[in-house]
Coordinates of C-alpha atoms in Angstrom, one line a residue:
X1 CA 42.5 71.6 -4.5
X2 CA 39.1 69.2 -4.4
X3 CA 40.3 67.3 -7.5
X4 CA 41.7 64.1 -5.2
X5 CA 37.9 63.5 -3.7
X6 CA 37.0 62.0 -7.0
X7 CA 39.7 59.8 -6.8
X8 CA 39.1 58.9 -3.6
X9 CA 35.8 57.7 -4.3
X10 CA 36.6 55.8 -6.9
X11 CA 39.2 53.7 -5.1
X12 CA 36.7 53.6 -2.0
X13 CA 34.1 51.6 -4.7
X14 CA 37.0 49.8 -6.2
X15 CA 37.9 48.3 -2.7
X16 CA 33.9 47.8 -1.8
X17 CA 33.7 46.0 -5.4
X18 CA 37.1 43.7 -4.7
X19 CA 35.5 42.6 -1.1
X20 CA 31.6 42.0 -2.7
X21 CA 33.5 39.5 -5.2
X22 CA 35.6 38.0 -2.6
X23 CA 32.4 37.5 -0.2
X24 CA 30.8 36.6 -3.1
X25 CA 33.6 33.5 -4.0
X26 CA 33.7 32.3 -0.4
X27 CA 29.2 32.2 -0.1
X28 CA 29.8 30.3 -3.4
X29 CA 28.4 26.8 -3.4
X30 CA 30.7 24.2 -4.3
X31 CA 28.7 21.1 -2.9
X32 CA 28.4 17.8 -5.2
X33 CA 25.1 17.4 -6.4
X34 CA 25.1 14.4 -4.5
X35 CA 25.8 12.9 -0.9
X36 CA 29.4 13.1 -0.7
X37 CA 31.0 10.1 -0.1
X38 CA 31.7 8.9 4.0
X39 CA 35.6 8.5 4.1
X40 CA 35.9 8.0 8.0
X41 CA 37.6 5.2 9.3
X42 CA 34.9 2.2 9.7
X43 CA 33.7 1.5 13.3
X44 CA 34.9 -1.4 15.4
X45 CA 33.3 -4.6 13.9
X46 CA 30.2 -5.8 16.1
X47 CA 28.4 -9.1 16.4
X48 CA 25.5 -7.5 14.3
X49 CA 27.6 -7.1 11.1
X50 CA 28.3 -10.5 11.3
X51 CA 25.0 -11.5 11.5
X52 CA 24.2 -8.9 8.9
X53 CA 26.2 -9.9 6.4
X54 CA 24.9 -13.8 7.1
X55 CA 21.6 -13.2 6.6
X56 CA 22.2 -11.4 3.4
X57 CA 23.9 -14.2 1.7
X58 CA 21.1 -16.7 3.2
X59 CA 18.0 -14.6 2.3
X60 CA 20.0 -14.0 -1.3
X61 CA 20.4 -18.0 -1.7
X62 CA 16.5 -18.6 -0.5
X63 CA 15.5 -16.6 -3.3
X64 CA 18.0 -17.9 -5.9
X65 CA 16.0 -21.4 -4.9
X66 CA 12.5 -20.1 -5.4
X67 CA 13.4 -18.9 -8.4
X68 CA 14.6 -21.5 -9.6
X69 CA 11.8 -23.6 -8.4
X70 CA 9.3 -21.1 -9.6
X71 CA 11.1 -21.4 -13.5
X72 CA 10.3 -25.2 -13.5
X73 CA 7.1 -25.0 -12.3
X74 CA 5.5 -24.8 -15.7
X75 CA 2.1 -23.9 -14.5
X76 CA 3.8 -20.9 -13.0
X77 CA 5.1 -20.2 -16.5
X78 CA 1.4 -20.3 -18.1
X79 CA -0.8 -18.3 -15.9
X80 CA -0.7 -14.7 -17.8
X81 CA -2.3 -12.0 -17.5
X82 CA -2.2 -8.4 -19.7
X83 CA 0.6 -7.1 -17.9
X84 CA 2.9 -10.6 -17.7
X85 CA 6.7 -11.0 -17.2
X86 CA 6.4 -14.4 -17.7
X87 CA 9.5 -14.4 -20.5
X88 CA 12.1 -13.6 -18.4
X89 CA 11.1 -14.7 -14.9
X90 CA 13.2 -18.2 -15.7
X91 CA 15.9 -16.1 -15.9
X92 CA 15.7 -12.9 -14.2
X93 CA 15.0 -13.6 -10.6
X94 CA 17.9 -16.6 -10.1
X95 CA 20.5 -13.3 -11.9
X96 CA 19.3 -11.1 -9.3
X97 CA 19.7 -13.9 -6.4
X98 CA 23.4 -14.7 -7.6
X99 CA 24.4 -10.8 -8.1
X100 CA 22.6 -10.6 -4.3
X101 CA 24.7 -13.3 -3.4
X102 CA 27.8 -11.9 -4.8
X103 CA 27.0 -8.5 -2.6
X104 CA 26.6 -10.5 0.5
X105 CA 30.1 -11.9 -0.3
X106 CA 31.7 -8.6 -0.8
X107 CA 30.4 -7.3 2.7
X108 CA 31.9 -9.6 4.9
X109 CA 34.6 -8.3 3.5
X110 CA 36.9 -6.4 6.2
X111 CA 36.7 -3.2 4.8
X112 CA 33.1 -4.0 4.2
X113 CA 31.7 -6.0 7.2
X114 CA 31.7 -3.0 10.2
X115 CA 31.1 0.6 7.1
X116 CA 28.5 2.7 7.9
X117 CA 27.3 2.4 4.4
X118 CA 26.8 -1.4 4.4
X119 CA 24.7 -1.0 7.4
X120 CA 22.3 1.1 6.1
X121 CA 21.7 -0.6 3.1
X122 CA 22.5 -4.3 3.7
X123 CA 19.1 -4.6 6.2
X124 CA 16.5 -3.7 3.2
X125 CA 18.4 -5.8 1.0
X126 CA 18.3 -8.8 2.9
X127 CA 14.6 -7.8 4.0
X128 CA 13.2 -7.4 0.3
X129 CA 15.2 -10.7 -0.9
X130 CA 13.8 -12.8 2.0
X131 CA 9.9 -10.8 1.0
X132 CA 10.3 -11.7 -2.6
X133 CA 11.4 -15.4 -2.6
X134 CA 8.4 -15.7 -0.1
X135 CA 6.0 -14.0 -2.5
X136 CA 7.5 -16.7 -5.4
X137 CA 6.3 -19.6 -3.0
X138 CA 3.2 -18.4 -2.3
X139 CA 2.1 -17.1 -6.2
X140 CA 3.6 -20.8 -6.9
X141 CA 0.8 -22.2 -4.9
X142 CA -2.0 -20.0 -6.5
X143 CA -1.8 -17.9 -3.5
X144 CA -1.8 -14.7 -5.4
X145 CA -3.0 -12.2 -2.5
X146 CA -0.4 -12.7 -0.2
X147 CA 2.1 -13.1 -2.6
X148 CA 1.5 -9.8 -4.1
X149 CA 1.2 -8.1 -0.3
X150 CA 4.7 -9.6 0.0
X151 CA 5.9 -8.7 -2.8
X152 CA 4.5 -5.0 -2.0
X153 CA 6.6 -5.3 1.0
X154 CA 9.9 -6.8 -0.9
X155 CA 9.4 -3.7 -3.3
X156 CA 9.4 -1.3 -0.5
X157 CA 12.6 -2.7 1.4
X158 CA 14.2 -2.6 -1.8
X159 CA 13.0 1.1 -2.9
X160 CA 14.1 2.6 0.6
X161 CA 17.6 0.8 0.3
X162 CA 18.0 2.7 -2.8
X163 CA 17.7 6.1 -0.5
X164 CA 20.0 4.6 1.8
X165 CA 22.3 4.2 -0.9
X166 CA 21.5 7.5 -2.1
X167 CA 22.4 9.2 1.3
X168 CA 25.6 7.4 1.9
X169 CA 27.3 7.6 -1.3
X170 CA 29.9 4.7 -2.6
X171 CA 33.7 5.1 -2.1
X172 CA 34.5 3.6 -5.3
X173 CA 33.0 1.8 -7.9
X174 CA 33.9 -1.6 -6.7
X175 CA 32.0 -0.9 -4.0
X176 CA 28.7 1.3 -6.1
X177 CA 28.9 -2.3 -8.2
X178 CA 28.8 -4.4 -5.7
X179 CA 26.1 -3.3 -3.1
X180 CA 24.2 -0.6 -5.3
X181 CA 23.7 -2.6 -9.1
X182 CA 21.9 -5.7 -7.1
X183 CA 19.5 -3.8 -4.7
X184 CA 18.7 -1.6 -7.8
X185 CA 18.5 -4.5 -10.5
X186 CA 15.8 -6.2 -7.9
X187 CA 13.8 -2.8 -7.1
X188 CA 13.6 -2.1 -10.4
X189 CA 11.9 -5.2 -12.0
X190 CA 10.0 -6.2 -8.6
X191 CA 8.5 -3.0 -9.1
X192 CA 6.7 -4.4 -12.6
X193 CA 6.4 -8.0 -11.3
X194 CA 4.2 -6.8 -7.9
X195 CA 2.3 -5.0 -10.6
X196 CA 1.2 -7.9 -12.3
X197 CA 0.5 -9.9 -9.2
X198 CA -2.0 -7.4 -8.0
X199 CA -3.5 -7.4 -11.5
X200 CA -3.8 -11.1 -11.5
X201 CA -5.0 -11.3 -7.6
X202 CA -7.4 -8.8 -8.4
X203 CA -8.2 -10.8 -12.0
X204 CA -7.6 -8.0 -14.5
X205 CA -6.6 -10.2 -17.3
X206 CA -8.9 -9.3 -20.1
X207 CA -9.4 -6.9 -22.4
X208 CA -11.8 -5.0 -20.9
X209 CA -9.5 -4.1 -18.1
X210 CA -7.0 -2.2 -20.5
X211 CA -7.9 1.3 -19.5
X212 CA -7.2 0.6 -16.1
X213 CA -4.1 -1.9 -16.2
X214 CA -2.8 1.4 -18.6
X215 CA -3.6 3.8 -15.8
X216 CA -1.8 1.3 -13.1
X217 CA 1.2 1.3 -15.4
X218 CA 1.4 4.8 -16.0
X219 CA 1.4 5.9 -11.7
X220 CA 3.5 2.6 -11.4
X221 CA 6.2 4.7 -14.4
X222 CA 6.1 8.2 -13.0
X223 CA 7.1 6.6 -9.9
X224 CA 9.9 5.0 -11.5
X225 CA 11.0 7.7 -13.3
X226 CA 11.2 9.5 -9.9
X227 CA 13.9 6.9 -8.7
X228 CA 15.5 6.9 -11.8
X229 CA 16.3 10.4 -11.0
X230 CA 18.1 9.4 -8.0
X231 CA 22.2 9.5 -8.0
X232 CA 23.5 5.7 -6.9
X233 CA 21.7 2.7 -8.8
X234 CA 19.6 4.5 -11.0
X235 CA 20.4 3.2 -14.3
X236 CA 20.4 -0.4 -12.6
X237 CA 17.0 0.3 -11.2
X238 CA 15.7 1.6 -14.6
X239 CA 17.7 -1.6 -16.4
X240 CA 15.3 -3.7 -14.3
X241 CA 11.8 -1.9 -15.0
X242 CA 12.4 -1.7 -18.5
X243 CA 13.5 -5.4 -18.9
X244 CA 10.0 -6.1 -17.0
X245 CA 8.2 -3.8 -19.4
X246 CA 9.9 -5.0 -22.2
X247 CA 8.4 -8.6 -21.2
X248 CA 5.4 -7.7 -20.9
X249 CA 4.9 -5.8 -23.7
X250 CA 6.7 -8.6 -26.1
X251 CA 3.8 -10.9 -24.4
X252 CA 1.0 -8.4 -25.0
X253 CA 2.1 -8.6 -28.7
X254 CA 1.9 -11.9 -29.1
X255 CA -2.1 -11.9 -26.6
X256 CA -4.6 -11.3 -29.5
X257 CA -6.9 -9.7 -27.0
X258 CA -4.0 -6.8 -26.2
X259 CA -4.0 -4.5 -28.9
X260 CA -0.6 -3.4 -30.3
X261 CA -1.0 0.4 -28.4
X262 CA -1.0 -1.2 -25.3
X263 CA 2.3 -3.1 -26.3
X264 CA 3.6 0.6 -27.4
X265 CA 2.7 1.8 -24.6
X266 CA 4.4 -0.4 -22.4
X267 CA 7.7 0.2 -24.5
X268 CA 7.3 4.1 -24.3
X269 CA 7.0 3.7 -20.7
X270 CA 10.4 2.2 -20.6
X271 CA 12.4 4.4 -22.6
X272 CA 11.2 7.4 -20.3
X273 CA 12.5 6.0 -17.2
X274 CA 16.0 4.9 -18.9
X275 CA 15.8 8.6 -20.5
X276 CA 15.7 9.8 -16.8
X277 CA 18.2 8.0 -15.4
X278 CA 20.7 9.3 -18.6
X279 CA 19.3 12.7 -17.7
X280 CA 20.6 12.8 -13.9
X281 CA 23.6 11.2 -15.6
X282 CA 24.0 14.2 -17.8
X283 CA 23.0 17.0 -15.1
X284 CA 25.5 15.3 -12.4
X285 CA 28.5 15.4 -15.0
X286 CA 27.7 19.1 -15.8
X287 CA 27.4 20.1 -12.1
X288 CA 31.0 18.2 -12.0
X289 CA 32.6 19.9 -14.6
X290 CA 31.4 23.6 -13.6
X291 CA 32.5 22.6 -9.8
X292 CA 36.0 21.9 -11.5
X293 CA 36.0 25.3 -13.1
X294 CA 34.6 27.1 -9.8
X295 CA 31.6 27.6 -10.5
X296 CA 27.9 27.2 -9.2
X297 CA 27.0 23.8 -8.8
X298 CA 23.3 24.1 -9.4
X299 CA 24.0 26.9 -12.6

């Protein structure tokens, strides 16, 4: 006559078991491993994102004329250092000011000009464009202080932008080309040229400053590597620090007072931060495909 307690238990745990799994399912975290993208409707269109928008595309074209003044100054060419960019600045800094150009374009755009998104990330932008293409005048004159304290500052706008851009995530990838790549192109290889303007202000250009300029670029890479890590613009941002590394380790070759380790080193330091950025690639993609099966995003 006891033989159905048994039973009963059983079904009781059963029943407890099928509710832990089911509690268990609905506690389960299915978040992206990023911001998730802001799909209200945009506000009403204010005076300010006009403004916004026109300031961006003027601070964008002041640069694009520094630069370009800065690449035929020849004397700007010739005054290297250790740590010198000088190959590329003809040619990088006027492609960062059209791309910047082309982004203030895209957000006076109507689905652009009044977004959330493009106001918290068009300010910096326009702020570090308008920093930097001061910092080219004044290095142009000789003025090498200020213009790496501005630059320092251009660096800065354009470093917080990327976290703006990190917290409110593109819609599309029109849109992560068209306001993330130039924002993270310029932070990345402002980071390297501020760099060498602080090591030429403070006149670290021989030899015997190696130990230090190597310690200065190592912070200057963990840092980068820390952005690289970041989910919007990172392989843009590390795109523009290694083609600034790259420089100036192709001109530390060719110094015969830089040994070739400090070149090496230069070109290590730039294959760890692009090795970062393809790491958060990898890790977001794996979080994506496990939220597509169900399961933990962070497993």
């Amino acid at each position: 006559m006891a033989e159905p307690q048994p039973t009963e238990n059983l079904r009781s745990l059963v029943d407890s078991a099928q509710q832990a799994i089911a509690a268990a399912s609905q506690k389960q975290s299915l978040q992206l491993p990023y911001a998730a993208p802001d799909r209200r409707p945009n506000p009403a269109v204010e005076t300010f994102d006009k403004v916004r928008s026109g300031l961006f595309g003027l601070a964008a074209v002041l640069l694009l004329i520094t630069s370009l003044n800065a690449a035929l100054d020849t004397s700007f060419g010739s005054r290297t250092n250790i740590l010198d960019t000088s190959q590329i600045l003809a040619f990088i800094w006027p492609a960062i000011a059209v791309l910047m150009i082309a982004s203030a374009i895209y957000s006076v755009l109507p689905h652009q000009l009044s977004s959330r998104r493009q106001r918290a990330i068009t300010v910096y932008g326009l702020s570090a464009a308008a920093l930097m293409a001061c910092a080219l005048t004044f290095t142009a004159g000789f003025l090498l202080w200020p213009g790496a304290i501005l630059a320092t500052l251009a660096t800065g706008f354009g470093l917080y932008g990327m976290l703006q851009m990190n917290r409110h995530t593109a819609r599309n990838q029109l849109e992560r080309i068209a306001t993330d790549l130039p924002v993270s192109l310029f932070s990345g290889f402002s980071l390297v040229f501020t760099v060498q303007l602080w090591l030429s202000a403070a006149g670290w250009n021989s030899s015997g400053h190696l130990l230090g300029i190597s310690i200065v670029s190592v912070v200057v890479t963990l840092l980068a590597a820390a952005f690289a890590q970041t989910e919007r613009g990172r392989h843009a941002f590390a795109a523009g620090f290694g083609l600034g590394m790259l420089s100036a380790a192709f001109s530390a070759w060719r110094q015969e007072s830089a040994p070739l380790w400090f070149a090496a080193l230069l070109v290590f330091m730039a294959i760890i931060v692009f090795i970062c950025a393809e790491s958060r690639r990898f890790h977001i993609a794996h979080a994506e495909h496990r939220i597509q099966r169900g399961l933990r995003a962070e497993a």
